[in-house]
Short mmCIF file of C-alpha atoms in Angstrom, two decimals:
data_model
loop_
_atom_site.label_atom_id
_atom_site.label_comp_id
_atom_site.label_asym_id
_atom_site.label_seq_id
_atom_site.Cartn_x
_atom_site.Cartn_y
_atom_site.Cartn_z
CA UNK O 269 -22.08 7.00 -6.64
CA UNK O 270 -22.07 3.24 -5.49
CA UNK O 271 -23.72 0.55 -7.25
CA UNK O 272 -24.33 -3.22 -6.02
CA UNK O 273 -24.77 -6.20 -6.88
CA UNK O 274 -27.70 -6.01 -10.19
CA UNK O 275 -28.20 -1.94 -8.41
CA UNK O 276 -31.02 -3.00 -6.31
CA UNK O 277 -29.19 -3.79 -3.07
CA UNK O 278 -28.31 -1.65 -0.24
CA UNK O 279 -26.34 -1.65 2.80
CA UNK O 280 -26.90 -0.11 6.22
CA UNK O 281 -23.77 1.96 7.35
CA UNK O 282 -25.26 3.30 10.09
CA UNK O 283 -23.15 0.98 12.56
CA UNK O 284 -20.15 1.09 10.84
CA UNK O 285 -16.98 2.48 12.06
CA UNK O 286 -16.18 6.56 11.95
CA UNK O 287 -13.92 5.41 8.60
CA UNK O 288 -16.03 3.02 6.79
CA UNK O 289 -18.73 5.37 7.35
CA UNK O 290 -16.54 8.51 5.92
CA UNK O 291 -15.38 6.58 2.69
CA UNK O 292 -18.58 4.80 2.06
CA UNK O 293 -20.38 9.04 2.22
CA UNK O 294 -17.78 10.23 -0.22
CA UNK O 295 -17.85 7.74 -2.74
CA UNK O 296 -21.93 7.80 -2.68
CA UNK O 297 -21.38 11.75 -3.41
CA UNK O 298 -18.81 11.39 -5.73
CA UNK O 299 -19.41 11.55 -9.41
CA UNK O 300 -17.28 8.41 -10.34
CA UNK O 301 -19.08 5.31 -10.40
CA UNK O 302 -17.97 2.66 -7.92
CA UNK O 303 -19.67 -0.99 -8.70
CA UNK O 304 -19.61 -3.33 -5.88
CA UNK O 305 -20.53 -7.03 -6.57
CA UNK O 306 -22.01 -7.88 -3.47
CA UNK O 307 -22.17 -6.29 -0.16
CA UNK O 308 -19.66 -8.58 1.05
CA UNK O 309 -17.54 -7.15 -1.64
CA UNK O 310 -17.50 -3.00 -0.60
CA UNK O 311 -17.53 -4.09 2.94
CA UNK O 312 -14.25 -5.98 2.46
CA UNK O 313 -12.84 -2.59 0.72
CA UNK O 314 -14.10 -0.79 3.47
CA UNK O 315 -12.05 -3.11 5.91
CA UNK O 316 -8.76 -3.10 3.86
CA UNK O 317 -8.78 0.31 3.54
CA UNK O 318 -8.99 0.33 6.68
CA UNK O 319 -6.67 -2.09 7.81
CA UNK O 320 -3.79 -0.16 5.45
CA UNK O 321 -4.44 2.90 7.35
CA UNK O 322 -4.30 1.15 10.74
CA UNK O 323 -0.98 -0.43 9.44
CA UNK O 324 0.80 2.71 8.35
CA UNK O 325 0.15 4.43 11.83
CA UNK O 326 1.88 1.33 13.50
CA UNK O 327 4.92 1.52 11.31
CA UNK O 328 5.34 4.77 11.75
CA UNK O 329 5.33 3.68 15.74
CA UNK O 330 7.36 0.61 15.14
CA UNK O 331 10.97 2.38 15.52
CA UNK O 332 11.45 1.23 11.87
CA UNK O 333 14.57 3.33 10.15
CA UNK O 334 14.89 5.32 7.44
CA UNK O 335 18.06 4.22 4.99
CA UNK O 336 19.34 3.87 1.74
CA UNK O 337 19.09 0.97 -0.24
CA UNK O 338 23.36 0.61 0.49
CA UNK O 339 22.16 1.17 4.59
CA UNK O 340 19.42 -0.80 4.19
CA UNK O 341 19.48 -3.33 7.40
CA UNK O 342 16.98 -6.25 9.04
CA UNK O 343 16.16 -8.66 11.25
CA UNK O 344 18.51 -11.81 10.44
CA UNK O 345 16.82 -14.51 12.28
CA UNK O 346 13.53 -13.81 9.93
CA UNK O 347 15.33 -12.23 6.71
CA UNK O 348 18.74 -12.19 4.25
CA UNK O 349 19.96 -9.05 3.43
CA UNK O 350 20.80 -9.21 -0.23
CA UNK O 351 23.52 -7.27 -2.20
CA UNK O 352 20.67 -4.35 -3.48
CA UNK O 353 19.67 -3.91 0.12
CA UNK O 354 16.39 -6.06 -0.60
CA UNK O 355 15.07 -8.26 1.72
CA UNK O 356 14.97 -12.42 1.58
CA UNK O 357 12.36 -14.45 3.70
CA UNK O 358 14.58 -17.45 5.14
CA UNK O 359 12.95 -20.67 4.53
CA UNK O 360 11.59 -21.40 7.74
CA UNK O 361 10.24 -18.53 8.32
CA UNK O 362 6.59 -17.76 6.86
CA UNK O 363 5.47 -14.43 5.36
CA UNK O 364 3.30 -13.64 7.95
CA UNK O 365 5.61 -14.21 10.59
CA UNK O 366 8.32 -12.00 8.28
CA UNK O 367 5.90 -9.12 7.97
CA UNK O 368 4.72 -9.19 11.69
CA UNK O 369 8.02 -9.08 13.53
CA UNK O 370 8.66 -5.97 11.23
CA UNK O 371 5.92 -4.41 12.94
CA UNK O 372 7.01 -6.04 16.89
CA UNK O 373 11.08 -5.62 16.34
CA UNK O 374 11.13 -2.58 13.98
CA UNK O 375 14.33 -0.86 15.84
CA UNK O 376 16.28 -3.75 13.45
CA UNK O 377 14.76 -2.83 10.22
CA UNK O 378 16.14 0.12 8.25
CA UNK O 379 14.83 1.09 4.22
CA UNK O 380 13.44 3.47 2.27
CA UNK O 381 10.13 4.60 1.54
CA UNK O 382 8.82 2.54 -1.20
CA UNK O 383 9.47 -0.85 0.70
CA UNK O 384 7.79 1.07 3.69
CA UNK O 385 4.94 1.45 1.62
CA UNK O 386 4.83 -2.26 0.20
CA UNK O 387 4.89 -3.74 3.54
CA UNK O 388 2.42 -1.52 5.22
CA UNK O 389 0.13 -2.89 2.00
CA UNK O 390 1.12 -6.35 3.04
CA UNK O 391 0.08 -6.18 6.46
CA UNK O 392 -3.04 -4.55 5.94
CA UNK O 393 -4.05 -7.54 3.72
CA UNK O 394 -2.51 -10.13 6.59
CA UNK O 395 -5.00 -8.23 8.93
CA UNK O 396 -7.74 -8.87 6.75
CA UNK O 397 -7.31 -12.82 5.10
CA UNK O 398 -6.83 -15.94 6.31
CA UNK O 399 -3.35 -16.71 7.70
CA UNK O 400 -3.40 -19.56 5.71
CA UNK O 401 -3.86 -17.76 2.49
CA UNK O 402 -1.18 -15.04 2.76
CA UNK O 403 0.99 -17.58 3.19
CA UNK O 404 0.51 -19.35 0.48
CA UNK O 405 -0.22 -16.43 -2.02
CA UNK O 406 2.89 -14.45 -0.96
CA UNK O 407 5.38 -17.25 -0.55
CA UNK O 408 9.27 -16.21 -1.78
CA UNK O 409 8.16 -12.67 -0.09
CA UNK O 410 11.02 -10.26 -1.14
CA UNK O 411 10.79 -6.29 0.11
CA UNK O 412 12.56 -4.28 -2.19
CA UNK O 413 11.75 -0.77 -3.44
CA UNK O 414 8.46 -1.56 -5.44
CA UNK O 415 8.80 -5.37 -6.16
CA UNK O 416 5.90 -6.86 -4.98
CA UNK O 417 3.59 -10.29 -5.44
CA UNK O 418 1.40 -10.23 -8.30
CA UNK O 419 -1.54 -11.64 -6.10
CA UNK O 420 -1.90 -7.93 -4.40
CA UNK O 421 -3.35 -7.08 -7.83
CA UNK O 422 -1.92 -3.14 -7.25
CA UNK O 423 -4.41 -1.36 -9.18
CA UNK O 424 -2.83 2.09 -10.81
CA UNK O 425 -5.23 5.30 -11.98
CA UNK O 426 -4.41 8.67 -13.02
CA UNK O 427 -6.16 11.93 -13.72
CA UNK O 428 -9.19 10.91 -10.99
CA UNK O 429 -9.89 13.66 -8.23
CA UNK O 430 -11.11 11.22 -6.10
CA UNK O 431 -8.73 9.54 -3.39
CA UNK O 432 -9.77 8.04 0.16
CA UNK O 433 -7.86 6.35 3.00
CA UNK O 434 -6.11 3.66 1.76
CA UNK O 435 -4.87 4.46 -1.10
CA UNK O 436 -1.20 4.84 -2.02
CA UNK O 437 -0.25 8.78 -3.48
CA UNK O 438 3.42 9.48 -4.58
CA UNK O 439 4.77 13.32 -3.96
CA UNK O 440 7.07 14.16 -6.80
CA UNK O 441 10.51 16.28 -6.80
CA UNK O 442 11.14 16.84 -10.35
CA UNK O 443 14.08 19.34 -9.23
CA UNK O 444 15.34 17.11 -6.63
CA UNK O 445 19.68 17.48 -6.01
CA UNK O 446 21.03 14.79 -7.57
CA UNK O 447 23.47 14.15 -4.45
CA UNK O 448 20.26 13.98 -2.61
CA UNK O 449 18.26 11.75 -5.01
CA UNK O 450 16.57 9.57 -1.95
CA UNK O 451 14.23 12.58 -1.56
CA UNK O 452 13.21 12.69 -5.40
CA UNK O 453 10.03 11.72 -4.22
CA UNK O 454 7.92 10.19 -1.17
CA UNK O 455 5.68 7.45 -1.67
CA UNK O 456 2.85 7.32 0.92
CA UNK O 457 -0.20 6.13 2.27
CA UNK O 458 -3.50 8.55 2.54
CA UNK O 459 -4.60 8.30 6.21
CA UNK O 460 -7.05 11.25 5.65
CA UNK O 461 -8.30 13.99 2.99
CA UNK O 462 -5.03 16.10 3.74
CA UNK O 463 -3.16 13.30 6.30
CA UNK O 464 -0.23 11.36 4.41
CA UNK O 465 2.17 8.70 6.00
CA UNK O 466 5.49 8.80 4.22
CA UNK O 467 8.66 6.32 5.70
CA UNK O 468 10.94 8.64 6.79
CA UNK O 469 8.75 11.84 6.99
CA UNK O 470 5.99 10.33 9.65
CA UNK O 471 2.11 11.11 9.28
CA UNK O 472 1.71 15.04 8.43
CA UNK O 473 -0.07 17.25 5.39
CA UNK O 474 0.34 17.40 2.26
CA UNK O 475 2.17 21.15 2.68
CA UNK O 476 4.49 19.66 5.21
CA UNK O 477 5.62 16.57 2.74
CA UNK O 478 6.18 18.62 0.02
CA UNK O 479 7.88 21.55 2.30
CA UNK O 480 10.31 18.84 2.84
CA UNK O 481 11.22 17.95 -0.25
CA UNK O 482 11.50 21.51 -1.59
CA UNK O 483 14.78 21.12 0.90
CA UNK O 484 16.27 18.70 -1.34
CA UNK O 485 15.98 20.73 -4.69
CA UNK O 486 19.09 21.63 -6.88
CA UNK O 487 20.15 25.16 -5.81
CA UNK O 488 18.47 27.89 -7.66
CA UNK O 489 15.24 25.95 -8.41
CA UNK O 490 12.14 27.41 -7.98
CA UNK O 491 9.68 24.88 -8.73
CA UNK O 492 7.94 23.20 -6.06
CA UNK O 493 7.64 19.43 -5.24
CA UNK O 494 3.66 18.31 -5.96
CA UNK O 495 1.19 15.58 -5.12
CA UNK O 496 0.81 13.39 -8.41
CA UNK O 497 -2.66 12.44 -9.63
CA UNK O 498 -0.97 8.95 -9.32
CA UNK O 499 -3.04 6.42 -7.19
CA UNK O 500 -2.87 2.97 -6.38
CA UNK O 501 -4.81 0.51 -4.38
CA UNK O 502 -5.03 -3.39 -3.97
CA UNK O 503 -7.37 -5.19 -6.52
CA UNK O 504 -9.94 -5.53 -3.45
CA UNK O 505 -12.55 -7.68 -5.00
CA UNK O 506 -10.00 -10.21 -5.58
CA UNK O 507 -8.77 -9.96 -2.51
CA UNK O 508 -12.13 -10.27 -0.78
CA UNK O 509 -12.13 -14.30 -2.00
CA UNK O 510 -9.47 -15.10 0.95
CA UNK O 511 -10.91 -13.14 3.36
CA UNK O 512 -11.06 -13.96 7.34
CA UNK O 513 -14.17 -15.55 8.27
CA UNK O 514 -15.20 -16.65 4.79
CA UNK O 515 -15.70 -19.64 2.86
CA UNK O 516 -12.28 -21.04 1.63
CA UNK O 517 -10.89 -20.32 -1.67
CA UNK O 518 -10.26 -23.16 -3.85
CA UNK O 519 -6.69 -24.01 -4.00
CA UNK O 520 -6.64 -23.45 -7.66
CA UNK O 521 -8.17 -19.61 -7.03
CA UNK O 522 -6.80 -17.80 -10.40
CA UNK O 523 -7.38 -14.02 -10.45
CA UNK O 524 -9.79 -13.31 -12.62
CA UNK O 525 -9.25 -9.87 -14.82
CA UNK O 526 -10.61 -7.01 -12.60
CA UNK O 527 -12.18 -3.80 -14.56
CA UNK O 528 -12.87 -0.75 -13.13
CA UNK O 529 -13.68 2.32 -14.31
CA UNK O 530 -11.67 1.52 -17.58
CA UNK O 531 -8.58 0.14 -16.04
CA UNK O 532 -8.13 -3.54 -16.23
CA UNK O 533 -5.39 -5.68 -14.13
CA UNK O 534 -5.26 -9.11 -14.08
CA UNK O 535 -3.05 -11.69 -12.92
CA UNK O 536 1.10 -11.46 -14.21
CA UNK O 537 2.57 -14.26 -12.74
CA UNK O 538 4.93 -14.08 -8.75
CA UNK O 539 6.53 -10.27 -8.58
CA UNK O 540 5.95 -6.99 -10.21
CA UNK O 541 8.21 -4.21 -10.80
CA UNK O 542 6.54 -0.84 -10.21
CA UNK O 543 8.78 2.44 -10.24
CA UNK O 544 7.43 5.63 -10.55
#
């Protein structure tokens, strides 16, 4: 069910896109609340989401790599290389020109699937703010496994049935080989109700991720790899302050603790460690 606003407003979706339209349905059915503060605010969501999905698909065209963190390789005119295979924006180079030429020059990137996942997350929110702003709230950009800036305001739940496009799952391999542990799991992006893109595995089912990592078990094991109730998402309403088209956010804009449905994340400080 959506709420907005004081739960007396109401939005038209019938000229919204195929997506907006499908999430907006499914949330109205579902039996988790979902509080909106304005219209402005679940249309923003609605766009993100959107914008993530639309950003996995091109990386998965991009000719990006998969590697290991020790393989790990990029472009050097934008980025340093560092010793753990993370990458370094070079100082005159801005974020969003770092994250784009990922996504134009991707035959000279090469990583692994949780930095796949963080940048696809980053340029779905470049798509949807102002320039401007994603420079400035992501300056010092690193990409590396599941570092990220604080100001995407990653938002984790578990034990909800509901997921939508957008969101970030994570396929566990609690068996996986140990000479193989790159495959003890495959973080991913949800492009549909059974349609995951994974860095490294492309955009398939849920059956055909977890096919693959059953592959990678020790020998002898019988249990399966398995889609976690794990999900994640950008802190949207947050997010929604800097976006395209709208008034300009104070330069001073401090996150503001975010609650929903019992899960509060606020505001840490630059990067965040997250490792499942």
């Amino acid at each position: 069910m959506i709420t907005i606003g004081s739960g007396g407003e109401t939005v038209n979706p019938s000229g919204w896109p195929e997506l907006w339209r499908q999430i907006y349905d499914r949330k109205m059915r579902s039996t988790t609340a979902y509080h909106y503060e304005s219209p402005a605010h679940l249309v923003f969501e609605l766009r993100l989401r959107e914008a993530i999905v639309r950003a996995a698909a091109d990386l998965n065209r991009s000719g990006v790599q998969f590697e290991t963190f020790k393989n790990s390789h990029c472009n050097e005119a934008y980025w340093y290389l560092n010793r753990r295979g993370g990458f370094e924006l070079k100082p005159h180079v801005t974020p969003a020109q770092g994250i784009q030429d990922i996504f134009v020059n991707g035959w000279a990137y090469g990583f692994e699937c949780a930095t796949g996942i963080v940048i696809v997350l980053y340029k779905g929110v470049l798509d949807c703010i102002r320039e401007e702003d994603f420079n400035r709230l992501f300056a010092n950009l690193l990409l590396y496994d599941w570092h990220y800036d604080s100001d995407l305001g990653l938002i984790e739940k578990t034990g909800s049935r509901d997921s939508y496009p957008g969101d970030v799952r994570y396929f566990k391999n609690p068996d996986v080989n140990p000479h193989r542990i790159e495959w003890q799991g495959e973080n991913t992006i949800q492009m549909d109700d059974d349609l995951y893109y994974g860095h490294g595995v492309g955009i398939v089912t849920s059956g055909e991720i977890i096919s693959t990592l059953n592959r990678y078990r020790i020998p002898g094991s019988s249990r399966s790899a398995y889609l976690t109730d794990q999900i994640i998402h950008p802190d949207f309403l947050y997010l929604s302050g800097f976006a395209a088209g709208g008034p300009p956010a104070p330069a001073n804009w401090q996150q503001q603790p975010y609650r929903e449905n019992g899960i509060t994340a606020s505001r840490i400080g630059s990067r965040v460690y997250l490792r499942y």
